[in-house]
Amino acid sequence: MLGSVLDDDLGEGGMATVYRRGDVWWVRFRMGGAHIRRSAKTSKKSEAQALLAKLMEEHAQAARGEVLPRHLLTEAIERFFEEVRLKTGTIETYRYNARTLTRILGPLHLDEIDRRVIAEFVTIRKRTEVADATIRRDLAFLGSVFTMAERWGWVVTSPVTKAVKKALKESRPRTRYLTRDEFVRLHDAASASLKPILVLAVETGLRKEELLSLTMTSIDLRRRELHLEVTKSGRPRLVPLSRAALVVIREMLEQRSRPRSPYLLCRSDGRRVGDPRKAFEGACERAKIKDFRWHDLRHTFASWWVQDGGDLYRLSRILGHATLQMTARYGHLRTDDLHEEIERVAQKRTRDRQTAATEPVGDSDEPYRYG
């Protein structure tokens, strides 16, 4: 329920409103086909009404072709996070991008940021030896901020275009994975508490957060499935359990010292386990496994699946990929069909040679010779 509301009839222009959400007042109005809504960041109605009048005047000036009021990039970023509705993972990524942009471009107004400034930003980022893909993500966020700023009437156009990002190389999708021998080494080098987590990671393909947050209600041992309600894509999905995964889960549940907990992976006091990053890095070091990250365990599951003849479409469903194109990165690992085809071609070539060797070629009595 909205709190107190003050409506001013604007005729054809629409309606101006101040309303309350909890203790904070918000403003909303329509003008020139645009629908503006933002927090007044105040618990005082009078201040919200003053902000409403100010915003309406600014948009009226813009509509008359007068000079737009200037706004700092930091102001635009702050308002962006107030108004957008994005997935939690995306918000976290954007927060990181925002810190980078604020550090380098923070003092600038939006109208001061043009292609030259963006080019200088790219140069500064490259000097820190960050990957082109990281810079592209920074610019993608900046572009999103400018898109919103256009809707607010703060800028006329965005300086972030495809041409700006064209010089930055797209990174190749990472598909680092372990061979089965490497995984045995890693498993042997892991601590007792890390071992079952590693097995579940390579037997289910779950993301780290999905795995660590598994609850008892999400496990269906009878159907041999995991029911994931909270996922990166925001869509629930079912993940089948292999025999190895089932064995590990049953062993964990049958431990006499296991505390009562809503989580499968829990501490001695029943709380959810923390991030095993340090234990994982230590195991990799002891096993002498280089260039391997936790997310690569998910790549390992997918790579083993494809190498064993698994279907890409079904793999996509298990991994929860938004598109089959994301799963296609593993397609090159399936080579059985290529070996079968080259063997078929070789056998056909042999039969052709044998046939040619027993038949005359034109007027010559010489048999056909390979090469």
XYZ file of C-alpha atoms in Angstrom:
371
model
C 0.000 0.000 0.000
C 1.239 3.427 -0.917
C 1.189 6.054 1.808
C -0.018 9.587 1.340
C -0.322 10.639 -2.286
C -0.456 14.142 -3.702
C -1.730 14.362 -7.257
C -1.577 17.517 -9.341
C -3.560 17.503 -12.550
C -1.290 18.486 -15.427
C -3.912 18.365 -18.127
C -2.651 16.591 -21.229
C 0.828 16.401 -19.727
C -0.210 13.762 -17.225
C -0.193 13.605 -13.423
C 2.474 14.492 -10.842
C 2.593 12.436 -7.674
C 4.515 12.147 -4.453
C 4.008 8.939 -2.500
C 5.603 7.079 0.340
C 7.276 3.675 0.501
C 7.893 2.904 4.118
C 9.545 6.017 5.543
C 10.885 7.294 2.201
C 9.033 9.569 -0.200
C 9.098 9.007 -3.978
C 8.134 11.246 -6.891
C 6.454 10.320 -10.144
C 5.177 12.270 -13.137
C 4.502 12.057 -16.860
C 5.652 14.680 -19.313
C 6.013 14.602 -23.066
C 5.358 10.889 -23.222
C 8.026 10.088 -20.619
C 7.205 8.438 -17.297
C 9.609 9.567 -14.573
C 9.814 7.881 -11.180
C 12.556 8.110 -8.554
C 13.215 8.167 -4.830
C 13.335 11.581 -3.143
C 15.612 10.067 -0.456
C 13.776 11.869 2.284
C 11.205 11.149 4.959
C 9.787 14.679 4.613
C 6.886 15.218 2.266
C 7.741 18.874 1.674
C 11.225 17.975 0.414
C 9.756 15.373 -1.929
C 7.354 17.980 -3.325
C 10.261 20.376 -3.878
C 12.195 17.695 -5.756
C 9.130 16.931 -7.866
C 8.830 20.584 -8.865
C 12.551 20.748 -9.689
C 12.475 17.621 -11.886
C 9.381 18.757 -13.727
C 10.977 22.117 -14.472
C 14.136 20.433 -15.783
C 12.136 18.221 -18.140
C 10.038 21.159 -19.266
C 13.237 23.058 -20.129
C 14.503 20.085 -22.108
C 11.205 19.884 -23.976
C 11.523 23.577 -24.921
C 14.979 22.964 -26.297
C 16.730 24.801 -23.506
C 20.099 23.725 -22.105
C 19.812 20.498 -20.141
C 20.851 20.574 -16.490
C 24.229 18.905 -15.911
C 24.582 15.708 -13.914
C 27.677 13.899 -12.669
C 28.390 10.339 -13.742
C 28.356 9.330 -10.076
C 24.862 10.789 -9.740
C 23.678 8.793 -12.738
C 25.233 5.570 -11.404
C 23.565 6.064 -8.022
C 20.161 6.592 -9.591
C 20.724 3.642 -11.942
C 21.072 1.225 -9.028
C 17.992 2.736 -7.354
C 15.731 2.143 -10.325
C 16.895 -0.932 -12.234
C 15.594 -4.418 -11.490
C 18.270 -6.964 -12.354
C 19.410 -10.392 -11.209
C 21.551 -10.491 -8.092
C 24.597 -11.746 -10.010
C 24.291 -8.967 -12.580
C 23.988 -6.333 -9.865
C 27.160 -7.623 -8.193
C 29.045 -7.437 -11.494
C 27.737 -3.942 -12.180
C 28.811 -2.817 -8.696
C 32.360 -3.853 -9.542
C 32.192 -2.016 -12.884
C 30.768 1.051 -11.123
C 33.712 1.213 -8.712
C 36.135 1.153 -11.630
C 34.286 3.849 -13.560
C 33.894 6.039 -10.476
C 37.616 5.824 -9.739
C 38.598 6.936 -13.248
C 35.674 9.014 -14.569
C 33.907 9.941 -11.318
C 34.561 13.726 -11.363
C 33.112 14.121 -14.880
C 29.645 15.272 -15.885
C 27.727 13.093 -18.350
C 28.062 15.709 -21.105
C 31.855 15.633 -20.698
C 32.086 11.922 -21.487
C 32.590 11.470 -25.219
C 34.444 9.009 -27.432
C 37.778 10.687 -26.690
C 37.257 10.301 -22.936
C 36.204 6.693 -23.390
C 39.306 6.028 -25.497
C 41.448 7.438 -22.693
C 39.580 5.231 -20.209
C 40.393 2.167 -22.318
C 44.063 3.188 -22.452
C 44.218 3.590 -18.672
C 42.614 0.177 -18.151
C 44.973 -1.489 -20.596
C 47.977 -0.103 -18.694
C 46.832 -2.147 -15.690
C 46.988 -5.239 -17.923
C 43.340 -6.166 -17.535
C 41.793 -8.296 -20.272
C 39.876 -6.728 -23.141
C 36.807 -8.670 -22.008
C 36.942 -6.905 -18.627
C 37.087 -3.488 -20.297
C 34.180 -4.450 -22.536
C 32.124 -5.235 -19.433
C 33.026 -1.829 -17.955
C 31.828 -0.131 -21.140
C 28.697 -2.278 -21.291
C 27.733 -1.032 -17.843
C 28.556 2.556 -18.806
C 26.349 2.136 -21.859
C 23.483 0.904 -19.669
C 23.844 3.961 -17.426
C 23.726 6.287 -20.447
C 20.689 4.465 -21.822
C 18.860 5.160 -18.572
C 20.142 8.752 -18.585
C 18.556 9.213 -22.032
C 15.221 8.071 -20.595
C 15.563 10.532 -17.733
C 16.268 13.366 -20.138
C 19.764 13.894 -18.745
C 21.547 13.328 -22.070
C 20.533 13.354 -25.711
C 22.624 10.413 -26.936
C 25.019 7.843 -25.536
C 28.736 7.996 -26.424
C 29.056 4.223 -25.899
C 28.502 2.608 -29.295
C 29.451 -0.667 -30.952
C 32.257 1.154 -32.744
C 33.769 2.136 -29.399
C 33.934 -1.490 -28.249
C 34.908 -2.925 -31.629
C 38.660 -2.586 -31.015
C 38.421 -4.683 -27.851
C 38.729 -8.381 -28.518
C 36.059 -10.783 -27.378
C 37.579 -13.328 -25.033
C 37.342 -16.963 -25.994
C 35.058 -18.939 -23.694
C 37.132 -20.700 -21.036
C 36.851 -24.499 -21.173
C 39.706 -25.579 -18.904
C 38.903 -28.993 -17.461
C 40.609 -31.864 -15.673
C 41.361 -35.265 -17.081
C 40.175 -38.101 -14.890
C 43.748 -38.757 -13.762
C 44.131 -35.095 -12.791
C 40.914 -35.215 -10.819
C 42.116 -38.273 -8.917
C 45.264 -36.330 -7.994
C 43.204 -33.337 -6.882
C 40.832 -35.508 -4.875
C 43.717 -37.308 -3.153
C 45.325 -33.961 -2.259
C 42.088 -32.489 -0.854
C 41.096 -32.326 2.806
C 38.444 -34.711 4.122
C 35.801 -31.979 4.162
C 36.624 -30.877 0.599
C 36.589 -34.332 -1.022
C 32.793 -34.809 -1.179
C 32.319 -31.254 -2.444
C 34.735 -31.884 -5.313
C 32.964 -35.103 -6.274
C 29.555 -33.431 -6.291
C 30.930 -30.548 -8.357
C 32.218 -32.766 -11.191
C 29.245 -35.161 -11.007
C 26.502 -32.516 -11.168
C 27.972 -29.484 -12.935
C 26.461 -27.159 -10.327
C 27.801 -23.657 -9.922
C 29.592 -22.999 -6.641
C 26.734 -21.077 -5.032
C 24.180 -23.634 -6.208
C 26.241 -26.424 -4.692
C 27.046 -24.775 -1.368
C 23.432 -23.684 -0.838
C 21.864 -27.124 -1.489
C 19.128 -27.769 1.057
C 17.696 -31.081 2.206
C 14.365 -30.210 0.603
C 16.065 -29.850 -2.793
C 17.345 -33.461 -2.749
C 15.081 -36.246 -4.043
C 16.929 -39.506 -3.487
C 14.019 -41.630 -4.726
C 13.982 -39.909 -8.103
C 17.761 -39.317 -8.008
C 17.365 -35.592 -8.675
C 18.208 -32.182 -7.332
C 15.446 -29.571 -7.481
C 17.068 -26.134 -7.788
C 14.768 -23.196 -7.131
C 17.354 -20.393 -6.922
C 19.600 -20.333 -10.000
C 21.684 -17.797 -11.901
C 19.129 -17.632 -14.724
C 16.274 -17.207 -12.260
C 14.537 -20.311 -13.656
C 14.199 -23.498 -11.545
C 15.772 -26.638 -12.965
C 16.191 -30.353 -12.246
C 19.647 -31.938 -12.129
C 19.945 -35.738 -12.297
C 22.262 -37.473 -9.830
C 24.862 -39.975 -10.985
C 25.699 -43.056 -8.950
C 28.859 -41.435 -7.625
C 26.904 -38.352 -6.524
C 24.278 -40.512 -4.804
C 26.954 -42.444 -2.916
C 28.567 -39.238 -1.652
C 25.244 -37.728 -0.563
C 24.170 -40.893 1.285
C 27.537 -41.130 3.029
C 27.209 -37.538 4.218
C 23.663 -38.052 5.481
C 24.582 -41.272 7.325
C 27.467 -39.779 9.300
C 26.805 -40.209 13.021
C 28.351 -36.848 13.848
C 26.194 -34.996 11.307
C 24.297 -32.113 12.979
C 20.694 -31.245 12.252
C 20.801 -28.728 9.440
C 18.674 -27.565 6.511
C 21.830 -27.679 4.348
C 23.506 -30.705 2.804
C 26.947 -29.117 3.201
C 27.055 -27.785 6.734
C 29.348 -26.958 9.627
C 29.373 -28.771 12.958
C 26.850 -26.237 14.306
C 24.462 -26.773 11.375
C 25.256 -23.568 9.536
C 25.991 -23.630 5.822
C 29.636 -24.208 4.913
C 31.661 -21.199 3.836
C 33.539 -20.685 0.595
C 36.197 -23.466 0.344
C 38.438 -21.315 -1.875
C 41.569 -21.573 0.273
C 41.201 -25.327 0.755
C 40.644 -25.726 -2.992
C 43.692 -23.634 -3.930
C 45.812 -25.591 -1.459
C 44.681 -28.910 -2.951
C 45.482 -27.677 -6.476
C 48.951 -26.633 -5.347
C 49.651 -29.983 -3.651
C 48.342 -31.855 -6.715
C 50.511 -29.653 -8.991
C 47.489 -28.612 -11.073
C 48.047 -25.257 -12.780
C 45.634 -22.674 -14.197
C 42.554 -24.233 -12.608
C 39.671 -22.348 -10.991
C 36.662 -23.548 -9.065
C 34.283 -22.855 -11.977
C 36.452 -25.160 -14.096
C 34.966 -28.064 -12.133
C 31.725 -27.236 -13.943
C 33.656 -27.274 -17.235
C 35.055 -30.647 -16.200
C 31.553 -32.099 -15.755
C 30.499 -30.769 -19.175
C 33.688 -31.947 -20.906
C 33.432 -35.469 -19.498
C 29.767 -35.571 -20.506
C 30.537 -34.699 -24.134
C 33.576 -36.986 -24.352
C 31.436 -39.873 -23.126
C 28.918 -39.272 -25.905
C 26.409 -37.146 -24.025
C 23.934 -35.031 -25.968
C 24.544 -31.247 -26.091
C 20.853 -30.385 -25.764
C 20.464 -32.441 -22.590
C 23.726 -31.024 -21.260
C 22.340 -27.531 -21.803
C 19.277 -28.394 -19.711
C 21.390 -29.815 -16.887
C 23.727 -26.811 -16.807
C 20.840 -24.363 -17.012
C 22.263 -22.461 -19.980
C 20.008 -19.786 -21.440
C 20.874 -20.829 -25.004
C 22.273 -23.914 -26.695
C 25.031 -21.702 -28.110
C 26.543 -21.442 -24.620
C 26.772 -25.248 -24.474
C 28.173 -25.561 -28.002
C 31.621 -24.512 -26.712
C 32.086 -28.134 -25.593
C 31.153 -29.600 -28.985
C 34.749 -29.813 -30.178
C 35.515 -32.337 -27.431
C 33.345 -35.005 -29.036
C 35.546 -36.798 -31.576
C 34.059 -40.323 -31.690
C 31.950 -39.468 -34.745
C 35.022 -37.990 -36.456
C 37.026 -41.168 -35.863
C 34.149 -43.266 -37.198
C 33.860 -41.104 -40.287
C 37.586 -41.100 -41.084
C 37.617 -44.889 -40.685
C 34.664 -45.175 -43.077
C 36.391 -42.928 -45.613
C 39.643 -44.914 -45.289
C 37.832 -48.223 -45.871
C 36.078 -46.796 -48.934
C 39.384 -45.533 -50.280
C 40.916 -49.006 -49.843
C 38.020 -50.651 -51.684
C 38.340 -48.127 -54.518
C 42.052 -48.879 -54.858
C 41.416 -52.597 -54.951
C 38.756 -52.165 -57.615
C 40.952 -49.878 -59.693
C 43.848 -52.309 -59.469
C 41.834 -55.073 -61.151
C 40.276 -52.975 -63.907
C 41.993 -51.461 -66.974
C 42.202 -47.713 -67.107
C 41.524 -46.376 -70.607
C 43.868 -47.901 -73.217
C 46.674 -48.479 -70.741
C 47.513 -51.850 -69.285
C 49.058 -50.209 -66.236
C 47.010 -50.690 -62.992
C 45.925 -47.706 -60.981
C 48.530 -46.741 -58.402
C 47.900 -44.614 -55.283
C 49.749 -41.312 -55.236
